[in-house]
Amino acid sequence: MNDVLPEEVGRWQKLERIFRSLVELYGFREVRTPIVEDTGLFVRSIGEATDVVDKEMYSFERHRDSLTLRPEGTAGAVRAYVEHGVSKREPVTRWYYLGSMFRAERPQRGRYRQFHQAGCEVFGEAGPISDVETISMVYSLMTNLGIEGVEIAVNSIGGPGTRARYRDALLAHFTPKLASLSEHAQQRLQINPLRVLDSKDPRDIEASQGAPSILEHLEDADREHWEAVVAGLQALGTPYCIEPTLVRGLDYYTRTLFEVRASSGQLGSQNALAGGGRYDGLVASLGGPETPAFGFALGIERVLLAMPEEPQRVAPLCYVAPMGVEAQRLALVAARELRGAGLGVEVDGRGGSLKSMLRRADSLGSRFVLVIGESEVARSVVALKDLVAHDQQEVALAELVARVQALASRPVETTGGPA
Ligand code: HAM
């Protein structure tokens, strides 16, 4: 679990800003749900045979309730959608969220126990349009964030009918190799053989070689949907690669799945930036009406690792350097006037030497320093230093705001000083 210090927060805010403005163009509206939910909600939606539920949840008992810090955002969004009867008010709902998620995983670069997701969920659309638009939207988002080397893997795992057929084919493939599978995969084979394809254990990866492709087992309606998704991605020029072994680690998915990966930036092995898919059965299984749905979430920390580095400096435009008690009083008034006009100001409250105050203004990167000493107080003026133009002038307090605004808007020949 990490602290995010102010030096880094600028990049978080940039990502959040670009995410919000893009998804709002698609009609998504923000929803905020609790960080803690009933443990049963996650067990029923994500699935018992998944790593998340099996090993990674932070669960605790309180007043005989079992509660869990949310490991992802979809389950809570669906619970809220059902609980508030949203489907009765509107046929299609587009929600987005940003927030902390918790998984007790082994931490490494790009994998944390508290991490943050930004995600979107569309409720009420069964057709391939929401699949195509959402996947393409995530691609645009990565491009807008300056991330290079983005790859989108797509697959379809069909509906329950397809999976029943595929389950038989997978069991026929794995059963003769049972002894060579990891113990974990051996247990999972009967509960959900698809999970074996998702295993990172080298023994399971080896045994998965040559496993039948689910795409060859799709029922007609699933195949039609899948072909329309692929055709839509092609029509929009969204790059994708078909990965028939992509199953993803959560049980609620049906039909289309996708995962966005990147090789750029400082990402290591945790290169999945975002993932999602269709989950047409989840709303009904949590007590709501039959409602098709599609969604995704991106991992904010991982996307930040993949985003290009750029200097972030938010310096107050003006730094006020008062010398003496009376000068401090004048400084407060000057700062209030400037801020009232929307100009950023920091007042030096340390009471040190002029030299140390100038050094601080310079290291912050402020453009102007207002020096106020006894003689300035006596005449109600300030000495206004422009650190970029290397210029100084005396300005009456009454004219200060207009003068700073005029200077700030005037281009100057810089000699490389802070802007
Ligand atoms: P997920 O693939 O489990 O899907 O997580 C989505 C993204 O969250 C991952 O691609 C990754 O970037 C990030 N992430 C996951 N675990 C960690 C971690 N321990 N540390 C850092 N980042 C992490 C879901 O959560 C689904 N709810 C997505 C979805 C929404 N499907 C439909 N709607």
Short mmCIF file of C-alpha atoms and ligand atoms in Angstrom, two decimals:
data_model
loop_
_atom_site.label_atom_id
_atom_site.label_comp_id
_atom_site.label_asym_id
_atom_site.label_seq_id
_atom_site.Cartn_x
_atom_site.Cartn_y
_atom_site.Cartn_z
CA MET A 1 0.00 0.00 0.00
CA ASN A 2 1.57 3.24 -1.10
CA ASP A 3 1.51 6.90 -0.26
CA VAL A 4 1.18 9.22 -3.21
CA LEU A 5 3.20 12.33 -2.46
CA PRO A 6 2.39 15.73 -3.98
CA GLU A 7 5.23 15.42 -6.52
CA GLU A 8 3.44 12.42 -8.04
CA VAL A 9 -0.13 13.59 -7.61
CA GLY A 10 0.02 15.80 -10.72
CA ARG A 11 0.32 12.72 -12.94
CA TRP A 12 -2.58 11.02 -11.14
CA GLN A 13 -4.73 14.08 -11.66
CA LYS A 14 -3.78 14.25 -15.32
CA LEU A 15 -4.77 10.62 -15.85
CA GLU A 16 -8.02 11.09 -13.93
CA ARG A 17 -8.84 14.26 -15.89
CA ILE A 18 -8.24 12.63 -19.27
CA PHE A 19 -10.18 9.52 -18.21
CA ARG A 20 -13.20 11.51 -17.00
CA SER A 21 -13.36 13.80 -20.00
CA LEU A 22 -13.09 10.91 -22.48
CA VAL A 23 -15.64 8.59 -20.87
CA GLU A 24 -18.10 11.44 -20.40
CA LEU A 25 -17.98 11.95 -24.19
CA TYR A 26 -19.40 8.42 -24.42
CA GLY A 27 -22.19 9.21 -21.96
CA PHE A 28 -20.75 7.60 -18.82
CA ARG A 29 -21.67 9.22 -15.49
CA GLU A 30 -19.79 8.80 -12.23
CA VAL A 31 -21.04 6.48 -9.51
CA ARG A 32 -19.48 6.17 -6.04
CA THR A 33 -20.05 3.01 -4.05
CA PRO A 34 -18.67 1.92 -0.65
CA ILE A 35 -15.15 0.53 -0.27
CA VAL A 36 -16.53 -2.26 1.94
CA GLU A 37 -19.22 -4.71 0.84
CA ASP A 38 -20.71 -7.92 2.14
CA THR A 39 -18.19 -10.74 1.56
CA GLY A 40 -20.90 -12.86 -0.10
CA LEU A 41 -21.27 -10.29 -2.88
CA PHE A 42 -17.71 -10.91 -4.07
CA VAL A 43 -17.91 -14.67 -3.59
CA ARG A 44 -21.09 -14.87 -5.68
CA SER A 45 -19.93 -12.53 -8.44
CA ILE A 46 -16.18 -13.05 -8.84
CA GLY A 47 -16.45 -16.78 -8.09
CA GLU A 48 -15.13 -19.12 -5.44
CA ALA A 49 -12.57 -20.82 -7.65
CA THR A 50 -10.77 -17.57 -8.49
CA ASP A 51 -7.49 -16.37 -6.98
CA VAL A 52 -9.15 -13.13 -5.92
CA VAL A 53 -11.79 -14.82 -3.75
CA ASP A 54 -9.73 -17.82 -2.79
CA LYS A 55 -6.57 -16.05 -1.63
CA GLU A 56 -6.62 -12.31 -1.97
CA MET A 57 -9.57 -10.77 -0.16
CA TYR A 58 -9.22 -8.61 2.94
CA SER A 59 -12.22 -9.88 4.88
CA PHE A 60 -13.21 -9.26 8.48
CA GLU A 61 -16.09 -9.93 10.85
CA ARG A 62 -18.06 -7.12 12.44
CA HIS A 63 -21.31 -7.58 14.39
CA ARG A 64 -21.60 -11.06 12.93
CA ASP A 65 -21.41 -9.72 9.36
CA SER A 66 -18.55 -10.77 7.13
CA LEU A 67 -17.30 -7.74 5.24
CA THR A 68 -14.59 -7.36 2.59
CA LEU A 69 -12.55 -4.45 1.29
CA ARG A 70 -13.55 -4.38 -2.38
CA PRO A 71 -11.05 -6.19 -4.61
CA GLU A 72 -12.64 -4.69 -7.76
CA GLY A 73 -15.43 -2.33 -8.74
CA THR A 74 -17.88 -4.34 -10.84
CA ALA A 75 -19.57 -6.28 -8.03
CA GLY A 76 -20.35 -3.12 -6.05
CA ALA A 77 -21.59 -1.31 -9.16
CA VAL A 78 -23.94 -4.19 -9.98
CA ARG A 79 -25.17 -4.34 -6.38
CA ALA A 80 -25.95 -0.61 -6.48
CA TYR A 81 -27.62 -0.96 -9.89
CA VAL A 82 -29.90 -3.70 -8.55
CA GLU A 83 -30.50 -2.13 -5.14
CA HIS A 84 -31.64 1.19 -6.61
CA GLY A 85 -33.84 -0.41 -9.28
CA VAL A 86 -31.97 1.60 -11.93
CA SER A 87 -33.23 -0.58 -14.78
CA LYS A 88 -36.79 0.61 -14.06
CA ARG A 89 -35.76 4.22 -14.64
CA GLU A 90 -33.65 3.85 -17.78
CA PRO A 91 -33.13 1.10 -20.36
CA VAL A 92 -29.39 1.71 -20.68
CA THR A 93 -27.07 2.83 -17.90
CA ARG A 94 -23.46 3.92 -18.31
CA TRP A 95 -21.51 4.33 -15.10
CA TYR A 96 -17.88 5.06 -14.38
CA TYR A 97 -15.91 5.01 -11.14
CA LEU A 98 -12.47 5.72 -9.75
CA GLY A 99 -11.22 4.39 -6.46
CA SER A 100 -9.09 2.18 -4.27
CA MET A 101 -9.27 -1.61 -4.52
CA PHE A 102 -7.60 -4.15 -2.23
CA ARG A 103 -6.05 -7.53 -3.00
CA ALA A 104 -3.65 -9.38 -0.73
CA GLU A 105 -1.29 -10.27 -3.55
CA ARG A 106 2.49 -10.65 -3.40
CA PRO A 107 3.61 -7.06 -4.04
CA GLN A 108 5.96 -6.24 -6.88
CA ARG A 109 6.35 -3.39 -9.37
CA GLY A 110 2.87 -2.70 -10.73
CA ARG A 111 1.18 -5.04 -8.24
CA TYR A 112 0.09 -3.63 -4.92
CA ARG A 113 -2.25 -4.53 -2.08
CA GLN A 114 -4.07 -1.25 -2.25
CA PHE A 115 -4.28 -0.09 -5.84
CA HIS A 116 -6.60 2.16 -7.79
CA GLN A 117 -8.89 1.47 -10.68
CA ALA A 118 -10.80 3.64 -13.10
CA GLY A 119 -13.57 1.66 -14.71
CA CYS A 120 -16.76 1.81 -16.75
CA GLU A 121 -19.85 -0.42 -16.83
CA VAL A 122 -22.65 -0.38 -19.43
CA PHE A 123 -25.92 -2.04 -18.40
CA GLY A 124 -28.74 -2.92 -20.77
CA GLU A 125 -27.07 -3.46 -24.13
CA ALA A 126 -26.80 -7.01 -25.44
CA GLY A 127 -25.48 -6.18 -28.90
CA PRO A 128 -21.83 -5.97 -29.94
CA ILE A 129 -21.83 -2.14 -30.12
CA SER A 130 -20.99 -1.64 -26.44
CA ASP A 131 -18.17 -4.21 -26.71
CA VAL A 132 -16.67 -2.47 -29.75
CA GLU A 133 -17.12 1.07 -28.45
CA THR A 134 -15.76 0.32 -24.99
CA ILE A 135 -12.68 -1.52 -26.26
CA SER A 136 -12.00 1.27 -28.76
CA MET A 137 -12.54 3.89 -26.06
CA VAL A 138 -9.89 2.23 -23.88
CA TYR A 139 -7.52 2.26 -26.84
CA SER A 140 -8.16 6.00 -27.39
CA LEU A 141 -7.58 6.60 -23.71
CA MET A 142 -4.17 4.93 -23.83
CA THR A 143 -3.29 6.98 -26.92
CA ASN A 144 -4.47 10.22 -25.28
CA LEU A 145 -2.24 9.40 -22.30
CA GLY A 146 0.77 9.09 -24.60
CA ILE A 147 1.26 5.36 -23.98
CA GLU A 148 3.09 3.55 -26.76
CA GLY A 149 3.30 -0.11 -27.65
CA VAL A 150 -0.31 -0.84 -26.60
CA GLU A 151 -1.64 -4.28 -27.44
CA ILE A 152 -5.25 -5.36 -27.08
CA ALA A 153 -5.91 -9.07 -26.71
CA VAL A 154 -9.50 -10.15 -27.37
CA ASN A 155 -11.33 -13.43 -27.03
CA SER A 156 -14.81 -14.84 -26.56
CA ILE A 157 -15.71 -17.42 -23.96
CA GLY A 158 -19.33 -17.59 -25.14
CA GLY A 159 -22.34 -18.11 -22.93
CA PRO A 160 -23.20 -21.03 -20.63
CA GLY A 161 -24.06 -23.33 -23.57
CA THR A 162 -20.73 -22.77 -25.27
CA ARG A 163 -18.89 -23.21 -22.01
CA ALA A 164 -20.61 -26.51 -21.25
CA ARG A 165 -19.46 -27.82 -24.65
CA TYR A 166 -15.99 -26.41 -24.19
CA ARG A 167 -15.75 -27.77 -20.67
CA ASP A 168 -16.12 -31.30 -22.03
CA ALA A 169 -13.44 -30.65 -24.66
CA LEU A 170 -11.08 -29.19 -22.03
CA LEU A 171 -11.67 -32.07 -19.61
CA ALA A 172 -10.90 -34.50 -22.44
CA HIS A 173 -7.65 -32.60 -23.03
CA PHE A 174 -6.51 -32.27 -19.41
CA THR A 175 -7.71 -35.54 -17.88
CA PRO A 176 -4.92 -37.70 -19.40
CA LYS A 177 -2.41 -35.05 -18.14
CA LEU A 178 -3.96 -34.78 -14.66
CA ALA A 179 -0.83 -35.93 -12.82
CA SER A 180 1.35 -33.32 -14.52
CA LEU A 181 -0.89 -30.40 -13.45
CA SER A 182 -0.18 -28.28 -10.37
CA GLU A 183 -2.15 -29.33 -7.26
CA HIS A 184 -4.13 -26.12 -7.52
CA ALA A 185 -5.10 -26.80 -11.15
CA GLN A 186 -6.02 -30.37 -10.29
CA GLN A 187 -8.51 -29.04 -7.74
CA ARG A 188 -9.85 -26.43 -10.13
CA LEU A 189 -10.22 -28.71 -13.11
CA GLN A 190 -13.55 -30.06 -11.91
CA ILE A 191 -14.95 -26.75 -10.61
CA ASN A 192 -13.98 -24.61 -13.60
CA PRO A 193 -11.54 -26.07 -16.14
CA LEU A 194 -11.20 -22.64 -17.82
CA ARG A 195 -9.22 -21.50 -14.77
CA VAL A 196 -6.47 -23.99 -15.63
CA LEU A 197 -5.81 -22.03 -18.84
CA ASP A 198 -5.31 -18.92 -16.70
CA SER A 199 -2.71 -20.53 -14.40
CA LYS A 200 0.80 -19.04 -14.31
CA ASP A 201 2.33 -22.33 -13.04
CA PRO A 202 4.83 -23.63 -15.65
CA ARG A 203 3.38 -27.17 -15.29
CA ASP A 204 -0.10 -25.93 -16.19
CA ILE A 205 1.23 -23.77 -19.01
CA GLU A 206 2.99 -26.85 -20.42
CA ALA A 207 -0.16 -28.99 -20.08
CA SER A 208 -2.24 -26.27 -21.75
CA GLN A 209 -0.20 -26.55 -24.96
CA GLY A 210 -2.42 -27.81 -27.72
CA ALA A 211 -5.61 -27.38 -25.67
CA PRO A 212 -8.68 -26.94 -27.88
CA SER A 213 -9.61 -23.35 -28.73
CA ILE A 214 -12.85 -22.05 -27.28
CA LEU A 215 -13.42 -20.06 -30.47
CA GLU A 216 -13.98 -23.36 -32.25
CA HIS A 217 -16.69 -24.31 -29.75
CA LEU A 218 -18.82 -21.15 -29.88
CA GLU A 219 -22.56 -21.71 -30.28
CA ASP A 220 -24.14 -19.89 -33.23
CA ALA A 221 -25.42 -16.83 -31.33
CA ASP A 222 -22.09 -16.48 -29.53
CA ARG A 223 -20.19 -16.80 -32.81
CA GLU A 224 -22.36 -14.16 -34.47
CA HIS A 225 -21.73 -11.76 -31.60
CA TRP A 226 -18.00 -12.46 -31.67
CA GLU A 227 -17.73 -11.93 -35.42
CA ALA A 228 -19.60 -8.63 -35.13
CA VAL A 229 -17.21 -7.47 -32.38
CA VAL A 230 -14.15 -8.28 -34.49
CA ALA A 231 -15.71 -6.61 -37.56
CA GLY A 232 -16.54 -3.51 -35.50
CA LEU A 233 -12.98 -3.22 -34.18
CA GLN A 234 -11.75 -3.51 -37.74
CA ALA A 235 -14.18 -0.84 -38.93
CA LEU A 236 -12.85 1.57 -36.30
CA GLY A 237 -9.23 0.64 -36.97
CA THR A 238 -8.75 -0.38 -33.34
CA PRO A 239 -5.74 -2.71 -33.31
CA TYR A 240 -6.37 -6.08 -31.63
CA CYS A 241 -5.00 -9.58 -31.54
CA ILE A 242 -7.16 -12.64 -31.01
CA GLU A 243 -5.96 -14.70 -28.06
CA PRO A 244 -8.05 -17.88 -27.66
CA THR A 245 -6.43 -18.71 -24.30
CA LEU A 246 -7.46 -15.39 -22.72
CA VAL A 247 -9.92 -16.28 -19.93
CA ARG A 248 -9.24 -13.59 -17.28
CA GLY A 249 -9.32 -14.18 -13.55
CA LEU A 250 -12.96 -13.48 -12.70
CA ASP A 251 -15.88 -15.88 -13.17
CA TYR A 252 -18.66 -13.47 -14.18
CA TYR A 253 -17.63 -13.05 -17.79
CA THR A 254 -19.60 -14.21 -20.83
CA ARG A 255 -18.75 -13.79 -24.51
CA THR A 256 -16.24 -10.99 -25.22
CA LEU A 257 -13.13 -10.58 -23.06
CA PHE A 258 -10.27 -8.19 -23.55
CA GLU A 259 -7.03 -7.16 -21.94
CA VAL A 260 -4.84 -4.16 -22.72
CA ARG A 261 -1.08 -4.55 -22.34
CA ALA A 262 1.88 -2.31 -22.94
CA SER A 263 5.60 -2.76 -23.09
CA SER A 264 6.50 0.93 -22.71
CA GLY A 265 7.65 2.86 -19.66
CA GLN A 266 8.77 1.17 -16.48
CA LEU A 267 6.33 -1.75 -16.56
CA GLY A 268 7.80 -5.08 -15.67
CA SER A 269 5.95 -8.38 -15.82
CA GLN A 270 2.73 -6.73 -14.60
CA ASN A 271 1.96 -5.36 -18.03
CA ALA A 272 -1.85 -5.68 -18.03
CA LEU A 273 -2.99 -2.08 -17.93
CA ALA A 274 -6.70 -2.76 -18.22
CA GLY A 275 -9.10 -5.61 -18.68
CA GLY A 276 -12.77 -6.28 -19.00
CA GLY A 277 -15.53 -7.92 -20.91
CA ARG A 278 -19.17 -8.83 -21.11
CA TYR A 279 -21.03 -10.22 -18.10
CA ASP A 280 -24.58 -10.87 -19.24
CA GLY A 281 -25.56 -13.11 -16.30
CA LEU A 282 -24.27 -11.18 -13.30
CA VAL A 283 -27.09 -8.68 -12.72
CA ALA A 284 -29.72 -11.44 -12.66
CA SER A 285 -27.55 -13.69 -10.49
CA LEU A 286 -27.36 -10.89 -7.91
CA GLY A 287 -31.14 -10.57 -7.79
CA GLY A 288 -31.77 -8.02 -10.56
CA PRO A 289 -33.67 -8.43 -13.81
CA GLU A 290 -31.98 -10.15 -16.77
CA THR A 291 -29.61 -7.39 -17.90
CA PRO A 292 -26.74 -7.70 -20.34
CA ALA A 293 -23.64 -5.76 -19.33
CA PHE A 294 -20.14 -4.88 -20.46
CA GLY A 295 -17.31 -3.15 -18.65
CA PHE A 296 -13.63 -2.73 -17.97
CA ALA A 297 -11.25 -1.31 -15.41
CA LEU A 298 -7.74 0.02 -15.74
CA GLY A 299 -5.11 -0.06 -13.03
CA ILE A 300 -4.10 3.55 -12.38
CA GLU A 301 -0.65 2.70 -10.95
CA ARG A 302 0.18 0.54 -13.96
CA VAL A 303 -1.02 3.09 -16.47
CA LEU A 304 1.15 5.68 -14.70
CA LEU A 305 4.17 3.39 -15.04
CA ALA A 306 3.49 3.17 -18.77
CA MET A 307 2.87 6.89 -19.25
CA PRO A 308 5.80 9.01 -20.41
CA GLU A 309 7.57 10.97 -17.67
CA GLU A 310 7.19 14.71 -17.90
CA PRO A 311 8.21 17.43 -15.50
CA GLN A 312 5.35 18.48 -13.29
CA ARG A 313 5.77 21.69 -11.42
CA VAL A 314 2.92 23.63 -9.94
CA ALA A 315 4.57 26.74 -8.54
CA PRO A 316 2.62 29.68 -7.13
CA LEU A 317 3.03 32.57 -9.56
CA CYS A 318 4.04 34.95 -6.77
CA TYR A 319 6.19 34.55 -3.70
CA VAL A 320 5.88 37.18 -1.00
CA ALA A 321 8.98 37.96 1.05
CA PRO A 322 8.17 40.23 3.99
CA MET A 323 10.81 41.54 6.39
CA GLY A 324 9.45 42.48 9.80
CA VAL A 325 6.10 42.31 11.53
CA GLU A 326 4.52 45.26 9.75
CA ALA A 327 5.72 44.00 6.40
CA GLN A 328 4.06 40.67 7.16
CA ARG A 329 0.77 42.46 7.64
CA LEU A 330 1.12 44.18 4.28
CA ALA A 331 2.15 40.84 2.76
CA LEU A 332 -1.08 39.23 3.93
CA VAL A 333 -3.15 41.97 2.31
CA ALA A 334 -1.17 41.82 -0.94
CA ALA A 335 -1.54 38.02 -1.08
CA ARG A 336 -5.27 38.20 -0.48
CA GLU A 337 -5.69 40.73 -3.31
CA LEU A 338 -3.69 38.59 -5.74
CA ARG A 339 -5.49 35.38 -4.86
CA GLY A 340 -8.81 37.19 -5.17
CA ALA A 341 -7.85 37.80 -8.79
CA GLY A 342 -7.07 34.09 -9.27
CA LEU A 343 -3.27 34.43 -9.02
CA GLY A 344 -1.33 31.87 -6.98
CA VAL A 345 0.62 33.20 -4.00
CA GLU A 346 2.76 31.77 -1.25
CA VAL A 347 3.72 34.02 1.65
CA ASP A 348 6.99 33.29 3.41
CA GLY A 349 6.05 32.90 7.06
CA ARG A 350 9.45 31.88 8.35
CA GLY A 351 10.72 35.36 9.14
CA GLY A 352 14.20 34.62 7.76
CA SER A 353 16.68 36.62 5.71
CA LEU A 354 15.83 38.06 2.30
CA LYS A 355 18.45 35.78 0.78
CA SER A 356 16.79 32.63 2.12
CA MET A 357 13.37 33.83 0.96
CA LEU A 358 14.67 34.51 -2.55
CA ARG A 359 16.28 31.08 -2.61
CA ARG A 360 12.95 29.50 -1.68
CA ALA A 361 11.09 31.45 -4.42
CA ASP A 362 13.66 30.31 -6.94
CA SER A 363 13.50 26.64 -5.93
CA LEU A 364 9.70 26.69 -6.04
CA GLY A 365 9.84 28.16 -9.52
CA SER A 366 7.69 31.22 -8.80
CA ARG A 367 7.90 33.91 -11.43
CA PHE A 368 7.47 36.97 -9.20
CA VAL A 369 8.80 37.86 -5.76
CA LEU A 370 7.20 40.66 -3.81
CA VAL A 371 9.82 42.08 -1.46
CA ILE A 372 8.36 44.11 1.37
CA GLY A 373 10.58 45.89 3.89
CA GLU A 374 10.14 48.85 6.24
CA SER A 375 10.48 51.50 3.52
CA GLU A 376 7.89 49.73 1.35
CA VAL A 377 5.48 49.55 4.29
CA ALA A 378 5.91 53.28 4.94
CA ARG A 379 4.87 54.07 1.34
CA SER A 380 2.30 51.25 0.81
CA VAL A 381 4.27 49.80 -2.09
CA VAL A 382 6.01 46.52 -2.82
CA ALA A 383 9.21 45.80 -4.71
CA LEU A 384 8.11 43.47 -7.48
CA LYS A 385 10.88 41.28 -8.84
CA ASP A 386 10.32 39.39 -12.10
CA LEU A 387 12.62 36.39 -11.90
CA VAL A 388 12.17 35.57 -15.57
CA ALA A 389 12.66 39.03 -17.07
CA HIS A 390 15.32 39.80 -14.41
CA ASP A 391 13.62 43.07 -13.72
CA GLN A 392 12.47 44.94 -10.60
CA GLN A 393 9.98 47.76 -10.11
CA GLU A 394 8.14 49.45 -7.32
CA VAL A 395 4.36 49.04 -7.44
CA ALA A 396 1.68 50.66 -5.32
CA LEU A 397 -0.47 48.14 -3.50
CA ALA A 398 -3.57 49.44 -5.29
CA GLU A 399 -2.02 48.66 -8.67
CA LEU A 400 -0.42 45.37 -7.76
CA VAL A 401 -2.96 42.97 -9.26
CA ALA A 402 -3.17 44.79 -12.60
CA ARG A 403 0.62 45.06 -12.85
CA VAL A 404 1.23 41.36 -12.11
CA GLN A 405 -1.46 40.36 -14.58
CA ALA A 406 0.04 42.59 -17.27
CA LEU A 407 3.58 41.28 -16.71
CA ALA A 408 2.47 37.65 -16.52
CA SER A 409 0.69 37.88 -19.86
CA ARG A 410 3.62 39.56 -21.61
CA PRO A 411 6.05 37.18 -23.30
CA VAL A 412 9.62 37.58 -22.14
CA GLU A 413 12.92 36.54 -23.62
CA THR A 414 13.98 33.92 -21.10
CA THR A 415 17.52 33.03 -20.35
CA GLY A 416 16.59 29.61 -19.08
CA GLY A 417 15.29 30.71 -15.67
CA PRO A 418 12.18 29.12 -14.16
CA ALA A 419 8.97 29.95 -16.00
P1 HAM B 1 -8.96 -7.03 -13.34
O1 HAM B 1 -8.30 -7.49 -14.59
O2 HAM B 1 -8.92 -7.92 -12.19
O3 HAM B 1 -10.47 -6.70 -13.74
O4 HAM B 1 -8.35 -5.63 -12.94
C1 HAM B 1 -8.31 -4.55 -13.86
C2 HAM B 1 -6.96 -3.89 -13.81
O5 HAM B 1 -6.65 -3.50 -12.47
C3 HAM B 1 -5.80 -4.77 -14.23
O6 HAM B 1 -5.65 -4.81 -15.63
C4 HAM B 1 -4.63 -4.07 -13.57
O7 HAM B 1 -4.19 -2.99 -14.36
C5 HAM B 1 -5.24 -3.52 -12.30
N1 HAM B 1 -4.88 -4.36 -11.14
C6 HAM B 1 -5.44 -5.52 -10.75
N2 HAM B 1 -4.84 -6.00 -9.63
C7 HAM B 1 -3.88 -5.11 -9.32
C8 HAM B 1 -2.91 -5.01 -8.26
N3 HAM B 1 -2.82 -5.91 -7.29
N4 HAM B 1 -2.06 -3.94 -8.26
C9 HAM B 1 -2.14 -2.99 -9.23
N5 HAM B 1 -3.03 -3.03 -10.24
C10 HAM B 1 -3.90 -4.07 -10.28
C11 HAM B 1 -11.40 -6.20 -12.87
O8 HAM B 1 -11.14 -5.79 -11.78
C12 HAM B 1 -12.78 -6.12 -13.45
N6 HAM B 1 -13.68 -5.58 -12.40
C13 HAM B 1 -12.81 -5.28 -14.69
C14 HAM B 1 -14.19 -5.20 -15.27
C15 HAM B 1 -15.05 -4.19 -15.16
N7 HAM B 1 -14.78 -6.16 -15.96
C16 HAM B 1 -16.01 -5.77 -16.28
N8 HAM B 1 -16.17 -4.57 -15.79
#
